[in-house]
């Protein structure tokens, strides 16, 4: 394993995702953003700790947002910033921060890059309403911006637009040590290795060790995933897992 040694200390940077929309909860729309954001954040050294999904109800959004923004370094919201009556995220975020919301000329100018002035009807102008004090997040896909206020980043629910916004946001984020990982394929059933794997996890508290059963071409099998920010500790725990797998395979004649 070739991993650069980690600095002596890097603070853990945490995040939560707040998914907003009745259509997600009803199953009409299948969320495609959570996995993308989770992988993106992991790759830049931000640890996703929590995901919540709430309906298009102001009180629900405000309550969830205030809980998450007080607990984590960053919160990323998706959904509810479009032109329709049920797109209430911007208003809810303003309520959560206790600030007014109104048309923002910067956002209007962005919309004018796509729409002629006579096509900026009341519905489209809803997308230019921004809470006071917020910075805009550029949208290279459809021009309607997201925004950031405090530690909250408000992004679109449409995956292509959200991804473009996240690329804009990423360089502004502070990051910590990346979580490194190794995978060991056991060639055994999860129940065969549960007890010795628990002992290894206990002996390596600075590593996260999980087992993930799957069905392979030869039958039931298990991947063991070891994660840590410290490359040396990751290497030691991985070696212990590999040794345990060899012992258990020999014992079971696998």
PDB file of C-alpha atoms in Angstrom:
ATOM      1  CA  UNK A   1       0.000   0.000   0.000  1.00  0.00           C
ATOM      2  CA  UNK A   2       1.448   3.354  -0.995  1.00  0.00           C
ATOM      3  CA  UNK A   3      -0.050   6.183   0.976  1.00  0.00           C
ATOM      4  CA  UNK A   4       1.613   9.423   1.959  1.00  0.00           C
ATOM      5  CA  UNK A   5       1.982   9.881   5.705  1.00  0.00           C
ATOM      6  CA  UNK A   6      -0.745  12.010   7.232  1.00  0.00           C
ATOM      7  CA  UNK A   7       0.122  15.300   8.926  1.00  0.00           C
ATOM      8  CA  UNK A   8       0.449  15.130  12.696  1.00  0.00           C
ATOM      9  CA  UNK A   9      -2.974  16.716  13.093  1.00  0.00           C
ATOM     10  CA  UNK A  10      -5.774  17.554  10.738  1.00  0.00           C
ATOM     11  CA  UNK A  11      -9.183  18.441  12.135  1.00  0.00           C
ATOM     12  CA  UNK A  12     -12.125  16.288  11.132  1.00  0.00           C
ATOM     13  CA  UNK A  13     -14.431  18.212   8.796  1.00  0.00           C
ATOM     14  CA  UNK A  14     -18.012  16.945   8.863  1.00  0.00           C
ATOM     15  CA  UNK A  15     -21.105  17.419   6.752  1.00  0.00           C
ATOM     16  CA  UNK A  16     -24.777  16.584   6.465  1.00  0.00           C
ATOM     17  CA  UNK A  17     -27.148  16.475   3.512  1.00  0.00           C
ATOM     18  CA  UNK A  18     -30.708  17.748   3.732  1.00  0.00           C
ATOM     19  CA  UNK A  19     -32.835  16.478   0.854  1.00  0.00           C
ATOM     20  CA  UNK A  20     -36.004  18.522   0.393  1.00  0.00           C
ATOM     21  CA  UNK A  21     -39.042  17.414  -1.552  1.00  0.00           C
ATOM     22  CA  UNK A  22     -42.339  15.566  -1.344  1.00  0.00           C
ATOM     23  CA  UNK A  23     -41.460  13.799  -4.587  1.00  0.00           C
ATOM     24  CA  UNK A  24     -38.517  12.032  -2.925  1.00  0.00           C
ATOM     25  CA  UNK A  25     -40.588  10.872   0.035  1.00  0.00           C
ATOM     26  CA  UNK A  26     -43.412   9.649  -2.197  1.00  0.00           C
ATOM     27  CA  UNK A  27     -41.058   7.661  -4.407  1.00  0.00           C
ATOM     28  CA  UNK A  28     -42.042   9.522  -7.571  1.00  0.00           C
ATOM     29  CA  UNK A  29     -38.472  10.752  -7.885  1.00  0.00           C
ATOM     30  CA  UNK A  30     -35.505   8.524  -7.049  1.00  0.00           C
ATOM     31  CA  UNK A  31     -32.714  10.478  -5.359  1.00  0.00           C
ATOM     32  CA  UNK A  32     -29.469  10.466  -7.336  1.00  0.00           C
ATOM     33  CA  UNK A  33     -27.638  13.117  -5.334  1.00  0.00           C
ATOM     34  CA  UNK A  34     -26.848  11.525  -1.972  1.00  0.00           C
ATOM     35  CA  UNK A  35     -24.371   8.964  -3.267  1.00  0.00           C
ATOM     36  CA  UNK A  36     -22.700  11.490  -5.556  1.00  0.00           C
ATOM     37  CA  UNK A  37     -22.247  14.076  -2.797  1.00  0.00           C
ATOM     38  CA  UNK A  38     -21.073  11.430  -0.307  1.00  0.00           C
ATOM     39  CA  UNK A  39     -18.361  10.156  -2.645  1.00  0.00           C
ATOM     40  CA  UNK A  40     -17.359  13.677  -3.665  1.00  0.00           C
ATOM     41  CA  UNK A  41     -16.951  14.797  -0.058  1.00  0.00           C
ATOM     42  CA  UNK A  42     -15.061  11.662   0.946  1.00  0.00           C
ATOM     43  CA  UNK A  43     -12.595  12.233  -1.878  1.00  0.00           C
ATOM     44  CA  UNK A  44     -11.784  15.757  -0.693  1.00  0.00           C
ATOM     45  CA  UNK A  45     -11.507  14.913   3.003  1.00  0.00           C
ATOM     46  CA  UNK A  46     -14.961  15.789   4.348  1.00  0.00           C
ATOM     47  CA  UNK A  47     -16.821  13.157   6.355  1.00  0.00           C
ATOM     48  CA  UNK A  48     -20.533  12.852   5.651  1.00  0.00           C
ATOM     49  CA  UNK A  49     -22.189  12.052   8.979  1.00  0.00           C
ATOM     50  CA  UNK A  50     -25.940  12.359   8.382  1.00  0.00           C
ATOM     51  CA  UNK A  51     -28.614  12.532   5.679  1.00  0.00           C
ATOM     52  CA  UNK A  52     -32.186  13.685   6.246  1.00  0.00           C
ATOM     53  CA  UNK A  53     -35.124  13.834   3.850  1.00  0.00           C
ATOM     54  CA  UNK A  54     -37.927  16.285   4.615  1.00  0.00           C
ATOM     55  CA  UNK A  55     -41.162  17.284   2.854  1.00  0.00           C
ATOM     56  CA  UNK A  56     -41.989  20.637   1.307  1.00  0.00           C
ATOM     57  CA  UNK A  57     -43.079  22.075   4.658  1.00  0.00           C
ATOM     58  CA  UNK A  58     -41.399  25.189   6.009  1.00  0.00           C
ATOM     59  CA  UNK A  59     -41.435  24.128   9.658  1.00  0.00           C
ATOM     60  CA  UNK A  60     -39.906  20.734   8.818  1.00  0.00           C
ATOM     61  CA  UNK A  61     -37.145  22.308   6.736  1.00  0.00           C
ATOM     62  CA  UNK A  62     -36.348  24.958   9.358  1.00  0.00           C
ATOM     63  CA  UNK A  63     -36.231  22.415  12.190  1.00  0.00           C
ATOM     64  CA  UNK A  64     -33.983  19.992  10.307  1.00  0.00           C
ATOM     65  CA  UNK A  65     -31.704  22.725   8.996  1.00  0.00           C
ATOM     66  CA  UNK A  66     -31.165  24.317  12.401  1.00  0.00           C
ATOM     67  CA  UNK A  67     -30.382  20.942  13.941  1.00  0.00           C
ATOM     68  CA  UNK A  68     -27.891  19.998  11.245  1.00  0.00           C
ATOM     69  CA  UNK A  69     -26.104  23.321  10.867  1.00  0.00           C
ATOM     70  CA  UNK A  70     -25.387  23.453  14.593  1.00  0.00           C
ATOM     71  CA  UNK A  71     -23.952  19.936  14.582  1.00  0.00           C
ATOM     72  CA  UNK A  72     -21.760  19.729  11.484  1.00  0.00           C
ATOM     73  CA  UNK A  73     -19.133  21.811   9.718  1.00  0.00           C
ATOM     74  CA  UNK A  74     -21.235  22.043   6.558  1.00  0.00           C
ATOM     75  CA  UNK A  75     -24.790  21.340   5.442  1.00  0.00           C
ATOM     76  CA  UNK A  76     -25.698  20.751   1.797  1.00  0.00           C
ATOM     77  CA  UNK A  77     -29.343  20.997   0.778  1.00  0.00           C
ATOM     78  CA  UNK A  78     -30.775  19.741  -2.493  1.00  0.00           C
ATOM     79  CA  UNK A  79     -34.145  20.559  -3.990  1.00  0.00           C
ATOM     80  CA  UNK A  80     -36.818  23.195  -3.696  1.00  0.00           C
ATOM     81  CA  UNK A  81     -35.204  26.219  -5.368  1.00  0.00           C
ATOM     82  CA  UNK A  82     -37.100  26.133  -8.667  1.00  0.00           C
ATOM     83  CA  UNK A  83     -39.873  28.365 -10.080  1.00  0.00           C
ATOM     84  CA  UNK A  84     -43.001  26.637  -8.745  1.00  0.00           C
ATOM     85  CA  UNK A  85     -45.189  27.347  -5.721  1.00  0.00           C
ATOM     86  CA  UNK A  86     -43.837  24.362  -3.760  1.00  0.00           C
ATOM     87  CA  UNK A  87     -40.206  25.466  -4.141  1.00  0.00           C
ATOM     88  CA  UNK A  88     -39.951  26.930  -0.651  1.00  0.00           C
ATOM     89  CA  UNK A  89     -36.372  26.122   0.318  1.00  0.00           C
ATOM     90  CA  UNK A  90     -35.061  29.676   0.000  1.00  0.00           C
ATOM     91  CA  UNK A  91     -37.848  31.032   2.212  1.00  0.00           C
ATOM     92  CA  UNK A  92     -37.282  28.265   4.762  1.00  0.00           C
ATOM     93  CA  UNK A  93     -33.532  28.908   4.881  1.00  0.00           C
ATOM     94  CA  UNK A  94     -34.176  32.624   5.416  1.00  0.00           C
ATOM     95  CA  UNK A  95     -36.538  31.721   8.270  1.00  0.00           C
ATOM     96  CA  UNK A  96     -33.955  29.386   9.812  1.00  0.00           C
ATOM     97  CA  UNK A  97     -31.349  32.175   9.826  1.00  0.00           C
ATOM     98  CA  UNK A  98     -33.834  34.860  10.838  1.00  0.00           C
ATOM     99  CA  UNK A  99     -33.092  37.102   7.848  1.00  0.00           C
ATOM    100  CA  UNK A 100     -35.367  38.687   5.208  1.00  0.00           C
ATOM    101  CA  UNK A 101     -35.575  37.388   1.656  1.00  0.00           C
ATOM    102  CA  UNK A 102     -36.079  39.426  -1.508  1.00  0.00           C
ATOM    103  CA  UNK A 103     -35.119  39.635  -5.152  1.00  0.00           C
ATOM    104  CA  UNK A 104     -31.336  39.762  -5.534  1.00  0.00           C
ATOM    105  CA  UNK A 105     -30.112  41.803  -8.509  1.00  0.00           C
ATOM    106  CA  UNK A 106     -27.082  39.518  -8.869  1.00  0.00           C
ATOM    107  CA  UNK A 107     -29.410  36.547  -9.305  1.00  0.00           C
ATOM    108  CA  UNK A 108     -31.638  38.514 -11.699  1.00  0.00           C
ATOM    109  CA  UNK A 109     -28.587  39.305 -13.815  1.00  0.00           C
ATOM    110  CA  UNK A 110     -27.699  35.603 -13.929  1.00  0.00           C
ATOM    111  CA  UNK A 111     -31.207  34.728 -15.114  1.00  0.00           C
ATOM    112  CA  UNK A 112     -30.987  37.422 -17.789  1.00  0.00           C
ATOM    113  CA  UNK A 113     -28.020  35.527 -19.253  1.00  0.00           C
ATOM    114  CA  UNK A 114     -30.517  32.839 -20.253  1.00  0.00           C
ATOM    115  CA  UNK A 115     -33.913  34.528 -20.515  1.00  0.00           C
ATOM    116  CA  UNK A 116     -34.878  37.733 -22.312  1.00  0.00           C
ATOM    117  CA  UNK A 117     -36.234  40.307 -19.897  1.00  0.00           C
ATOM    118  CA  UNK A 118     -39.806  39.884 -21.148  1.00  0.00           C
ATOM    119  CA  UNK A 119     -39.620  36.158 -20.276  1.00  0.00           C
ATOM    120  CA  UNK A 120     -38.678  36.734 -16.646  1.00  0.00           C
ATOM    121  CA  UNK A 121     -42.202  36.098 -15.438  1.00  0.00           C
ATOM    122  CA  UNK A 122     -43.281  35.790 -11.818  1.00  0.00           C
ATOM    123  CA  UNK A 123     -42.458  32.076 -11.681  1.00  0.00           C
ATOM    124  CA  UNK A 124     -38.906  32.481 -12.997  1.00  0.00           C
ATOM    125  CA  UNK A 125     -38.300  35.491 -10.794  1.00  0.00           C
ATOM    126  CA  UNK A 126     -38.902  33.230  -7.778  1.00  0.00           C
ATOM    127  CA  UNK A 127     -35.481  31.779  -8.524  1.00  0.00           C
ATOM    128  CA  UNK A 128     -33.921  35.220  -7.924  1.00  0.00           C
ATOM    129  CA  UNK A 129     -35.218  35.488  -4.358  1.00  0.00           C
ATOM    130  CA  UNK A 130     -32.204  35.095  -2.064  1.00  0.00           C
ATOM    131  CA  UNK A 131     -31.905  35.434   1.735  1.00  0.00           C
ATOM    132  CA  UNK A 132     -30.156  38.599   2.881  1.00  0.00           C
ATOM    133  CA  UNK A 133     -26.417  38.146   3.379  1.00  0.00           C
ATOM    134  CA  UNK A 134     -26.103  35.038   1.233  1.00  0.00           C
ATOM    135  CA  UNK A 135     -23.445  34.501  -1.424  1.00  0.00           C
ATOM    136  CA  UNK A 136     -24.540  33.070  -4.759  1.00  0.00           C
ATOM    137  CA  UNK A 137     -23.490  29.700  -6.166  1.00  0.00           C
ATOM    138  CA  UNK A 138     -23.125  29.929  -9.939  1.00  0.00           C
ATOM    139  CA  UNK A 139     -25.073  27.531 -12.125  1.00  0.00           C
ATOM    140  CA  UNK A 140     -23.443  26.904 -15.497  1.00  0.00           C
ATOM    141  CA  UNK A 141     -26.280  24.614 -16.625  1.00  0.00           C
ATOM    142  CA  UNK A 142     -29.454  26.689 -16.296  1.00  0.00           C
ATOM    143  CA  UNK A 143     -28.117  29.955 -14.775  1.00  0.00           C
ATOM    144  CA  UNK A 144     -30.558  30.006 -11.805  1.00  0.00           C
ATOM    145  CA  UNK A 145     -28.156  30.229  -8.848  1.00  0.00           C
ATOM    146  CA  UNK A 146     -27.925  28.391  -5.586  1.00  0.00           C
ATOM    147  CA  UNK A 147     -26.613  30.193  -2.522  1.00  0.00           C
ATOM    148  CA  UNK A 148     -24.568  29.794   0.625  1.00  0.00           C
ATOM    149  CA  UNK A 149     -25.334  31.374   3.971  1.00  0.00           C
ATOM    150  CA  UNK A 150     -23.373  30.570   7.096  1.00  0.00           C
ATOM    151  CA  UNK A 151     -22.285  26.949   6.783  1.00  0.00           C
ATOM    152  CA  UNK A 152     -25.277  26.004   4.612  1.00  0.00           C
ATOM    153  CA  UNK A 153     -24.984  25.452   0.859  1.00  0.00           C
ATOM    154  CA  UNK A 154     -28.324  25.445  -0.960  1.00  0.00           C
ATOM    155  CA  UNK A 155     -28.250  23.595  -4.276  1.00  0.00           C
ATOM    156  CA  UNK A 156     -30.666  22.385  -6.936  1.00  0.00           C
ATOM    157  CA  UNK A 157     -32.239  18.946  -6.886  1.00  0.00           C
ATOM    158  CA  UNK A 158     -31.661  18.227 -10.589  1.00  0.00           C
ATOM    159  CA  UNK A 159     -28.501  16.065 -10.550  1.00  0.00           C
ATOM    160  CA  UNK A 160     -26.664  17.766 -13.429  1.00  0.00           C
ATOM    161  CA  UNK A 161     -27.259  21.199 -11.927  1.00  0.00           C
ATOM    162  CA  UNK A 162     -26.385  20.065  -8.403  1.00  0.00           C
ATOM    163  CA  UNK A 163     -23.125  18.580  -9.657  1.00  0.00           C
ATOM    164  CA  UNK A 164     -22.190  21.818 -11.428  1.00  0.00           C
ATOM    165  CA  UNK A 165     -22.919  23.772  -8.247  1.00  0.00           C
ATOM    166  CA  UNK A 166     -20.886  21.368  -6.123  1.00  0.00           C
ATOM    167  CA  UNK A 167     -17.887  21.910  -8.403  1.00  0.00           C
ATOM    168  CA  UNK A 168     -18.212  25.644  -7.719  1.00  0.00           C
ATOM    169  CA  UNK A 169     -18.567  25.133  -3.974  1.00  0.00           C
ATOM    170  CA  UNK A 170     -15.764  22.602  -3.466  1.00  0.00           C
ATOM    171  CA  UNK A 171     -12.769  24.979  -3.720  1.00  0.00           C
ATOM    172  CA  UNK A 172     -14.259  27.150  -0.958  1.00  0.00           C
ATOM    173  CA  UNK A 173     -14.514  24.315   1.583  1.00  0.00           C
ATOM    174  CA  UNK A 174     -12.003  23.509   4.274  1.00  0.00           C
ATOM    175  CA  UNK A 175     -11.047  19.863   4.266  1.00  0.00           C
ATOM    176  CA  UNK A 176      -9.467  17.377   6.646  1.00  0.00           C
ATOM    177  CA  UNK A 177      -7.469  14.196   6.299  1.00  0.00           C
ATOM    178  CA  UNK A 178      -8.957  11.860   3.713  1.00  0.00           C
ATOM    179  CA  UNK A 179     -10.329   8.536   4.855  1.00  0.00           C
ATOM    180  CA  UNK A 180      -8.276   5.764   3.278  1.00  0.00           C
ATOM    181  CA  UNK A 181      -9.652   2.288   2.722  1.00  0.00           C
ATOM    182  CA  UNK A 182      -8.612  -1.249   1.871  1.00  0.00           C
ATOM    183  CA  UNK A 183     -10.829  -4.178   0.882  1.00  0.00           C
ATOM    184  CA  UNK A 184     -10.121  -7.827   1.662  1.00  0.00           C
ATOM    185  CA  UNK A 185     -12.189 -10.489  -0.069  1.00  0.00           C
ATOM    186  CA  UNK A 186     -12.691 -13.265   2.463  1.00  0.00           C
ATOM    187  CA  UNK A 187     -13.941 -16.138   0.317  1.00  0.00           C
ATOM    188  CA  UNK A 188     -16.086 -17.035   3.345  1.00  0.00           C
ATOM    189  CA  UNK A 189     -19.584 -16.362   4.606  1.00  0.00           C
ATOM    190  CA  UNK A 190     -20.062 -13.402   6.908  1.00  0.00           C
ATOM    191  CA  UNK A 191     -21.036 -15.678   9.784  1.00  0.00           C
ATOM    192  CA  UNK A 192     -17.758 -17.587   9.452  1.00  0.00           C
ATOM    193  CA  UNK A 193     -15.667 -14.537  10.269  1.00  0.00           C
ATOM    194  CA  UNK A 194     -17.949 -12.495  12.549  1.00  0.00           C
ATOM    195  CA  UNK A 195     -16.327 -13.429  15.854  1.00  0.00           C
ATOM    196  CA  UNK A 196     -12.627 -13.044  14.924  1.00  0.00           C
ATOM    197  CA  UNK A 197     -13.442  -9.888  12.957  1.00  0.00           C
ATOM    198  CA  UNK A 198     -15.005  -8.351  16.060  1.00  0.00           C
ATOM    199  CA  UNK A 199     -11.786  -9.057  17.968  1.00  0.00           C
ATOM    200  CA  UNK A 200      -9.727  -7.335  15.272  1.00  0.00           C
ATOM    201  CA  UNK A 201     -12.043  -4.323  15.347  1.00  0.00           C
ATOM    202  CA  UNK A 202     -11.629  -4.123  19.116  1.00  0.00           C
ATOM    203  CA  UNK A 203      -7.843  -4.271  18.784  1.00  0.00           C
ATOM    204  CA  UNK A 204      -7.780  -1.500  16.162  1.00  0.00           C
ATOM    205  CA  UNK A 205     -10.087   1.243  17.523  1.00  0.00           C
ATOM    206  CA  UNK A 206      -8.727   3.882  15.150  1.00  0.00           C
ATOM    207  CA  UNK A 207     -10.000   1.929  12.165  1.00  0.00           C
ATOM    208  CA  UNK A 208     -13.533   1.343  10.976  1.00  0.00           C
ATOM    209  CA  UNK A 209     -14.017  -2.270   9.904  1.00  0.00           C
ATOM    210  CA  UNK A 210     -17.150  -3.487   8.156  1.00  0.00           C
ATOM    211  CA  UNK A 211     -18.182  -6.740   6.493  1.00  0.00           C
ATOM    212  CA  UNK A 212     -20.379  -6.789   3.399  1.00  0.00           C
ATOM    213  CA  UNK A 213     -21.784 -10.127   2.192  1.00  0.00           C
ATOM    214  CA  UNK A 214     -22.437 -10.762  -1.489  1.00  0.00           C
ATOM    215  CA  UNK A 215     -23.059 -13.667  -3.822  1.00  0.00           C
ATOM    216  CA  UNK A 216     -20.110 -14.523  -6.071  1.00  0.00           C
ATOM    217  CA  UNK A 217     -19.605 -16.987  -8.897  1.00  0.00           C
ATOM    218  CA  UNK A 218     -18.603 -19.605  -6.300  1.00  0.00           C
ATOM    219  CA  UNK A 219     -21.364 -18.909  -3.804  1.00  0.00           C
ATOM    220  CA  UNK A 220     -21.695 -16.773  -0.666  1.00  0.00           C
ATOM    221  CA  UNK A 221     -18.744 -14.471  -0.040  1.00  0.00           C
ATOM    222  CA  UNK A 222     -17.823 -11.415   2.026  1.00  0.00           C
ATOM    223  CA  UNK A 223     -15.854  -8.248   1.431  1.00  0.00           C
ATOM    224  CA  UNK A 224     -14.177  -6.787   4.504  1.00  0.00           C
ATOM    225  CA  UNK A 225     -13.576  -3.039   4.239  1.00  0.00           C
ATOM    226  CA  UNK A 226     -11.078  -1.340   6.550  1.00  0.00           C
ATOM    227  CA  UNK A 227     -11.057   2.463   6.788  1.00  0.00           C
ATOM    228  CA  UNK A 228      -8.789   4.922   8.586  1.00  0.00           C
ATOM    229  CA  UNK A 229      -7.233   8.363   8.220  1.00  0.00           C
ATOM    230  CA  UNK A 230      -3.878   6.989   9.400  1.00  0.00           C
ATOM    231  CA  UNK A 231      -2.116   4.952   6.673  1.00  0.00           C
ATOM    232  CA  UNK A 232       0.072   3.046   9.137  1.00  0.00           C
ATOM    233  CA  UNK A 233      -2.862   2.007  11.308  1.00  0.00           C
ATOM    234  CA  UNK A 234      -4.805   1.069   8.192  1.00  0.00           C
ATOM    235  CA  UNK A 235      -1.926  -1.131   7.036  1.00  0.00           C
ATOM    236  CA  UNK A 236      -1.710  -2.884  10.418  1.00  0.00           C
ATOM    237  CA  UNK A 237      -5.436  -3.550  10.618  1.00  0.00           C
ATOM    238  CA  UNK A 238      -5.527  -4.793   7.024  1.00  0.00           C
ATOM    239  CA  UNK A 239      -2.679  -7.200   7.731  1.00  0.00           C
ATOM    240  CA  UNK A 240      -4.561  -8.521  10.766  1.00  0.00           C
ATOM    241  CA  UNK A 241      -7.684  -9.066   8.671  1.00  0.00           C
ATOM    242  CA  UNK A 242      -5.746 -10.844   5.939  1.00  0.00           C
ATOM    243  CA  UNK A 243      -4.077 -13.124   8.470  1.00  0.00           C
ATOM    244  CA  UNK A 244      -7.417 -13.919  10.110  1.00  0.00           C
ATOM    245  CA  UNK A 245      -8.981 -14.773   6.748  1.00  0.00           C
ATOM    246  CA  UNK A 246      -6.152 -17.159   5.943  1.00  0.00           C
ATOM    247  CA  UNK A 247      -6.553 -18.902   9.299  1.00  0.00           C
ATOM    248  CA  UNK A 248     -10.332 -19.229   8.953  1.00  0.00           C
ATOM    249  CA  UNK A 249     -10.133 -20.469   5.366  1.00  0.00           C
ATOM    250  CA  UNK A 250      -7.631 -23.132   6.407  1.00  0.00           C
ATOM    251  CA  UNK A 251      -9.777 -24.130   9.397  1.00  0.00           C
ATOM    252  CA  UNK A 252     -12.902 -24.454   7.286  1.00  0.00           C
ATOM    253  CA  UNK A 253     -11.143 -26.009   4.311  1.00  0.00           C
ATOM    254  CA  UNK A 254     -12.294 -23.221   2.041  1.00  0.00           C
TER     255      UNK A 254
END
